[in-house]
Short mmCIF file of C-alpha atoms and ligand atoms in Angstrom, two decimals:
data_model
loop_
_atom_site.label_atom_id
_atom_site.label_comp_id
_atom_site.label_asym_id
_atom_site.label_seq_id
_atom_site.Cartn_x
_atom_site.Cartn_y
_atom_site.Cartn_z
CA MET A 1 -6.57 -7.60 -27.83
CA LYS A 2 -4.96 -4.29 -28.82
CA ILE A 3 -2.54 -2.83 -26.29
CA PHE A 4 -1.77 0.90 -26.21
CA THR A 5 0.60 2.82 -24.01
CA THR A 6 0.17 6.28 -25.53
CA LYS A 7 -2.82 8.65 -25.47
CA GLY A 8 -2.49 9.64 -29.10
CA GLU A 9 -2.55 6.08 -30.45
CA ILE A 10 -5.49 4.87 -28.38
CA ALA A 11 -7.50 8.03 -29.12
CA GLU A 12 -6.95 7.58 -32.87
CA TYR A 13 -7.88 3.89 -32.74
CA LEU A 14 -11.08 4.56 -30.79
CA LEU A 15 -12.02 7.39 -33.14
CA GLN A 16 -12.14 4.82 -35.96
CA LYS A 17 -14.25 2.48 -33.85
CA ARG A 18 -16.65 5.30 -32.97
CA SER A 19 -16.89 6.33 -36.65
CA ALA A 20 -17.79 2.71 -37.45
CA GLY A 21 -20.74 3.06 -35.05
CA LYS A 22 -19.32 1.28 -32.01
CA THR A 23 -20.14 2.40 -28.49
CA ILE A 24 -17.17 2.45 -26.12
CA GLY A 25 -17.21 0.93 -22.64
CA LEU A 26 -14.42 1.73 -20.16
CA VAL A 27 -13.37 -0.34 -17.16
CA PRO A 28 -10.77 1.76 -15.31
CA THR A 29 -8.49 -0.30 -13.04
CA MET A 30 -5.15 -0.23 -11.30
CA GLY A 31 -4.46 -3.81 -12.38
CA ALA A 32 -3.85 -6.88 -10.19
CA LEU A 33 -7.07 -8.06 -11.77
CA HIS A 34 -9.42 -10.43 -9.96
CA ASN A 35 -12.90 -11.78 -10.62
CA GLY A 36 -14.45 -8.50 -9.50
CA HIS A 37 -12.73 -6.76 -12.43
CA ILE A 38 -13.66 -9.60 -14.76
CA SER A 39 -17.33 -9.12 -13.83
CA LEU A 40 -17.01 -5.40 -14.72
CA LEU A 41 -15.60 -6.42 -18.12
CA ALA A 42 -18.46 -8.86 -18.66
CA GLN A 43 -21.00 -6.12 -17.93
CA ALA A 44 -19.14 -3.71 -20.22
CA LYS A 45 -19.10 -6.34 -22.99
CA ALA A 46 -22.83 -6.93 -22.65
CA ALA A 47 -23.62 -3.20 -22.88
CA THR A 48 -21.10 -1.73 -25.35
CA GLY A 49 -19.43 -2.59 -28.67
CA GLU A 50 -15.77 -1.95 -27.84
CA VAL A 51 -14.48 -2.62 -24.33
CA VAL A 52 -11.42 -0.76 -23.07
CA CYS A 53 -9.71 -1.67 -19.80
CA SER A 54 -7.19 0.78 -18.40
CA ILE A 55 -4.47 -0.39 -16.06
CA PHE A 56 -2.76 2.54 -14.41
CA VAL A 57 -1.52 2.66 -10.82
CA ASN A 58 -2.34 6.30 -10.24
CA PRO A 59 0.23 7.95 -7.95
CA THR A 60 -1.93 10.98 -7.11
CA GLN A 61 -4.56 8.96 -5.26
CA PHE A 62 -2.15 7.30 -2.82
CA ASN A 63 -1.75 9.23 0.39
CA ASP A 64 0.77 6.68 1.69
CA PRO A 65 3.92 6.31 -0.46
CA LYS A 66 4.52 2.80 0.97
CA ASP A 67 1.06 1.73 -0.23
CA LEU A 68 1.89 3.01 -3.73
CA GLU A 69 5.24 1.22 -3.73
CA LYS A 70 3.84 -2.12 -2.64
CA TYR A 71 0.72 -2.00 -4.84
CA PRO A 72 0.77 -5.27 -6.86
CA ARG A 73 1.64 -4.89 -10.59
CA PRO A 74 1.37 -8.35 -12.23
CA ILE A 75 1.00 -6.97 -15.77
CA GLU A 76 1.72 -10.21 -17.67
CA SER A 77 -0.95 -12.22 -15.85
CA ASP A 78 -3.34 -9.23 -16.10
CA ILE A 79 -2.92 -9.26 -19.91
CA GLU A 80 -3.73 -12.99 -20.00
CA LYS A 81 -6.84 -12.44 -17.85
CA LEU A 82 -8.03 -9.60 -20.10
CA LYS A 83 -7.55 -11.72 -23.22
CA SER A 84 -9.54 -14.60 -21.68
CA ALA A 85 -12.29 -12.15 -20.66
CA GLY A 86 -12.58 -10.97 -24.28
CA CYS A 87 -11.40 -7.41 -23.60
CA ASP A 88 -10.88 -5.52 -26.87
CA VAL A 89 -8.36 -2.88 -25.83
CA LEU A 90 -5.91 -2.40 -22.96
CA PHE A 91 -4.64 1.08 -22.16
CA ASN A 92 -1.52 0.74 -20.00
CA PRO A 93 0.30 4.07 -20.05
CA PRO A 94 3.43 5.01 -18.10
CA VAL A 95 3.07 7.80 -15.50
CA SER A 96 4.78 10.28 -17.85
CA GLU A 97 2.03 9.75 -20.45
CA VAL A 98 -0.70 10.68 -17.98
CA TYR A 99 0.97 13.43 -15.95
CA ALA A 100 3.12 16.23 -17.35
CA ALA A 101 6.27 17.24 -15.48
CA ASP A 102 4.62 20.65 -14.98
CA GLU A 103 1.15 19.20 -14.35
CA PRO A 104 -1.30 21.96 -13.36
CA ALA A 105 -2.78 21.62 -9.87
CA TRP A 106 -6.13 19.84 -9.77
CA HIS A 107 -9.00 20.60 -7.44
CA LEU A 108 -12.63 19.72 -7.95
CA ASP A 109 -15.19 20.80 -5.38
CA ILE A 110 -17.02 17.54 -4.73
CA GLY A 111 -18.57 18.82 -1.49
CA PRO A 112 -18.86 16.88 1.79
CA LEU A 113 -18.19 13.50 0.11
CA GLU A 114 -14.53 14.46 -0.09
CA ASN A 115 -13.84 14.39 3.64
CA MET A 116 -16.21 11.82 5.06
CA LEU A 117 -15.55 8.08 5.65
CA GLU A 118 -12.77 7.10 3.16
CA GLY A 119 -11.95 10.76 2.56
CA LYS A 120 -11.38 11.36 6.27
CA PHE A 121 -8.84 8.52 6.51
CA ARG A 122 -7.25 9.10 3.08
CA PRO A 123 -6.84 12.88 2.70
CA GLY A 124 -6.51 13.93 -0.95
CA HIS A 125 -7.50 10.48 -2.21
CA TYR A 126 -10.61 11.58 -4.08
CA GLN A 127 -8.88 14.55 -5.68
CA GLY A 128 -6.38 12.05 -7.13
CA VAL A 129 -9.19 9.73 -8.23
CA THR A 130 -11.19 12.47 -9.96
CA GLN A 131 -8.02 13.85 -11.56
CA VAL A 132 -7.08 10.53 -13.18
CA VAL A 133 -10.62 9.47 -14.09
CA PHE A 134 -11.20 12.86 -15.75
CA LYS A 135 -8.04 12.28 -17.80
CA LEU A 136 -9.08 8.71 -18.72
CA PHE A 137 -12.54 9.91 -19.78
CA ASP A 138 -10.92 12.67 -21.83
CA ILE A 139 -8.57 10.26 -23.66
CA ILE A 140 -10.97 7.34 -24.16
CA LYS A 141 -14.27 9.25 -24.40
CA PRO A 142 -16.34 6.26 -23.24
CA ASP A 143 -20.11 6.16 -23.67
CA MET A 144 -20.32 4.09 -20.50
CA ALA A 145 -17.91 3.57 -17.59
CA PHE A 146 -18.10 0.60 -15.22
CA PHE A 147 -17.06 0.80 -11.57
CA GLY A 148 -17.33 -1.69 -8.72
CA GLN A 149 -19.71 -1.14 -5.82
CA LYS A 150 -16.85 -2.24 -3.58
CA ASP A 151 -15.62 1.39 -3.77
CA TYR A 152 -19.10 2.76 -3.14
CA GLN A 153 -17.96 6.25 -2.15
CA GLN A 154 -15.72 6.40 -5.23
CA VAL A 155 -18.76 5.74 -7.45
CA LEU A 156 -20.64 8.61 -5.74
CA VAL A 157 -17.63 10.93 -6.09
CA ILE A 158 -17.09 10.16 -9.79
CA SER A 159 -20.83 10.46 -10.47
CA ARG A 160 -20.69 13.88 -8.81
CA MET A 161 -17.81 14.85 -11.12
CA VAL A 162 -19.75 13.65 -14.17
CA GLU A 163 -22.72 15.76 -13.06
CA LEU A 164 -20.67 18.87 -12.17
CA LEU A 165 -18.62 18.86 -15.38
CA LYS A 166 -21.53 17.58 -17.50
CA LEU A 167 -19.37 14.76 -18.88
CA PRO A 168 -21.13 12.71 -21.59
CA VAL A 169 -20.62 9.32 -19.96
CA LYS A 170 -23.10 6.95 -18.35
CA MET A 171 -21.89 5.62 -15.01
CA VAL A 172 -22.63 1.97 -14.20
CA MET A 173 -22.10 0.57 -10.70
CA CYS A 174 -21.59 -3.22 -10.70
CA PRO A 175 -22.19 -5.49 -7.67
CA ILE A 176 -19.40 -6.62 -5.35
CA VAL A 177 -17.92 -10.03 -6.14
CA ARG A 178 -17.10 -12.05 -3.02
CA GLU A 179 -14.86 -15.01 -2.32
CA PRO A 180 -16.68 -18.14 -1.09
CA GLY A 181 -16.41 -17.11 2.62
CA GLY A 182 -17.80 -13.65 1.85
CA LEU A 183 -14.60 -11.59 1.66
CA ALA A 184 -15.03 -8.84 -0.95
CA MET A 185 -12.56 -9.33 -3.80
CA SER A 186 -9.80 -6.74 -3.81
CA SER A 187 -6.35 -6.40 -5.36
CA ARG A 188 -5.06 -5.85 -1.83
CA ASN A 189 -6.20 -9.32 -0.68
CA VAL A 190 -2.93 -10.79 -2.04
CA HIS A 191 -1.20 -9.16 0.93
CA LEU A 192 -3.31 -11.08 3.48
CA SER A 193 -1.88 -14.10 5.28
CA ALA A 194 -4.14 -17.14 5.67
CA GLN A 195 -4.96 -16.04 9.23
CA GLU A 196 -5.66 -12.43 8.19
CA LYS A 197 -7.94 -13.68 5.42
CA GLN A 198 -9.83 -15.65 8.03
CA ASP A 199 -10.03 -12.61 10.35
CA ALA A 200 -11.20 -10.41 7.47
CA LEU A 201 -14.34 -12.53 7.01
CA ALA A 202 -15.77 -10.62 9.97
CA LEU A 203 -16.26 -7.55 7.76
CA SER A 204 -18.82 -9.11 5.44
CA GLN A 205 -20.34 -10.94 8.43
CA LEU A 206 -20.80 -7.57 10.15
CA LEU A 207 -22.55 -6.10 7.11
CA GLN A 208 -24.72 -9.19 6.77
CA LEU A 209 -25.66 -8.95 10.46
CA VAL A 210 -26.79 -5.36 9.96
CA LYS A 211 -28.74 -6.27 6.84
CA GLU A 212 -30.51 -9.18 8.53
CA ASN A 213 -31.49 -7.11 11.57
CA PHE A 214 -32.39 -3.92 9.73
CA ALA A 215 -36.14 -4.49 9.60
CA THR A 216 -36.47 -5.34 13.28
CA HIS A 217 -34.02 -2.92 14.95
CA THR A 218 -33.67 0.85 15.28
CA LEU A 219 -30.50 2.50 13.94
CA PRO A 220 -29.00 2.98 17.45
CA GLU A 221 -29.73 -0.69 18.20
CA LEU A 222 -28.04 -1.73 14.95
CA LYS A 223 -25.00 0.37 15.78
CA GLU A 224 -24.84 -1.27 19.20
CA LEU A 225 -25.15 -4.72 17.63
CA ALA A 226 -22.35 -3.87 15.21
CA ALA A 227 -20.11 -2.51 17.98
CA GLY A 228 -20.71 -5.69 20.01
CA PHE A 229 -19.83 -7.89 17.05
CA MET A 230 -16.66 -5.95 16.25
CA SER A 231 -15.54 -5.99 19.88
CA GLN A 232 -15.24 -9.78 19.44
CA GLN A 233 -12.81 -9.29 16.52
CA PRO A 234 -9.59 -8.11 18.22
CA ALA A 235 -7.51 -9.03 15.14
CA LEU A 236 -9.16 -6.26 13.07
CA ARG A 237 -8.40 -2.58 13.66
CA MET A 238 -11.54 -0.63 12.75
CA GLU A 239 -11.36 2.73 11.02
CA TYR A 240 -15.03 3.37 10.50
CA PHE A 241 -18.41 1.73 10.36
CA GLU A 242 -21.43 3.69 9.21
CA ILE A 243 -25.03 3.04 8.30
CA ALA A 244 -25.46 5.78 5.77
CA ASP A 245 -27.75 7.45 3.29
CA GLY A 246 -26.92 5.74 -0.01
CA ASP A 247 -26.86 9.04 -1.92
CA THR A 248 -25.09 11.42 0.47
CA LEU A 249 -23.29 9.07 2.89
CA TYR A 250 -24.54 11.14 5.81
CA PRO A 251 -25.64 8.87 8.69
CA ALA A 252 -28.99 7.31 7.83
CA THR A 253 -32.12 8.30 9.73
CA ALA A 254 -35.27 6.24 10.26
CA ASP A 255 -36.84 7.51 7.02
CA THR A 256 -33.78 7.45 4.72
CA PRO A 257 -35.02 5.75 1.52
CA LYS A 258 -31.72 4.23 0.36
CA VAL A 259 -29.40 2.82 3.01
CA VAL A 260 -25.89 1.41 2.75
CA ALA A 261 -23.61 0.08 5.51
CA LEU A 262 -19.90 0.76 5.01
CA VAL A 263 -16.84 -0.42 6.88
CA ALA A 264 -13.07 0.01 6.76
CA ALA A 265 -10.59 -1.90 8.91
CA TRP A 266 -7.00 -3.11 8.98
CA ALA A 267 -6.13 -6.80 8.95
CA GLY A 268 -2.44 -6.70 9.87
CA LYS A 269 -0.81 -4.23 7.47
CA THR A 270 -3.62 -4.40 4.91
CA ARG A 271 -6.46 -1.92 4.81
CA LEU A 272 -9.78 -3.40 3.71
CA ILE A 273 -13.10 -1.79 2.85
CA ASP A 274 -16.50 -3.34 2.28
CA ASN A 275 -20.12 -2.27 2.06
CA MET A 276 -23.60 -3.67 1.61
CA ILE A 277 -26.75 -2.07 0.29
CA ILE A 278 -29.23 -2.53 3.13
CA LYS A 279 -32.34 -0.89 1.71
O1 LIG B 1 -10.88 1.87 -8.34
C1 LIG B 1 -9.75 1.96 -8.85
O2 LIG B 1 -9.09 0.98 -9.16
C2 LIG B 1 -9.15 3.34 -9.04
O3 LIG B 1 -9.50 4.20 -8.02
C3 LIG B 1 -9.48 3.96 -10.41
C4 LIG B 1 -10.96 4.21 -10.56
C5 LIG B 1 -9.00 3.03 -11.52
C6 LIG B 1 -8.76 5.30 -10.57
O4 LIG B 1 -7.39 5.16 -10.47
#
């Protein structure tokens, strides 16, 4: 596996690959790789000729400095995992390679998606995400980019950017990978104690409950069912739960064609998100 830390070197290397007829697949990550990331790499490998993984803990998308500071950065074990997964190229730049000291301000009008659900609880988060993903797309120029469904709203936001800026990249959303009990895999799970991990199982159970009852209940009934279930989970501090339109994330109505249920909650000091495609 080739490892690059500078934009110029990786761009030159990928130019050669492209000239040789290879298609480029990008899996953007912030590292602390788990099987969810490995499944993105597998899908990228199946669909493209040269797979690039980026590991960059992007400071502009963290609205809480403590969260940025404690974000796990196990780079040596990440490199081993990427090699075993057959990744071709790792891009692991320092912050100074991505952001200039006099970095121009970034703002992309992504519409209502910016301030709903995740955006409401993490102000500025999606501006930081679009800023860094735009830069990564610009450096790597992938034909296809692979993102996890776990960050469902992020996939919608980046797809909106691709559409608005007419970026020549195909977005691929890959299914959530879950631990045996149902907990969605996340780099933040390393912060959970054994008890918190147990408590966190309620999130996927909640989504499953909604999915199983979707055909037989009205939306208000489902919301009531969900509220009842969560009231029995005092160890979790809920931020939001929504049964939403899968394209806009506005609350679903009886005739919404594509429905997704999304949840965010705290288990101790760790914030977790999960979602499930219901229809
Ligand atoms: O999903 C992530 O890990 C990050 O938000 C991303 C897409 C790598 C941008 O920093």
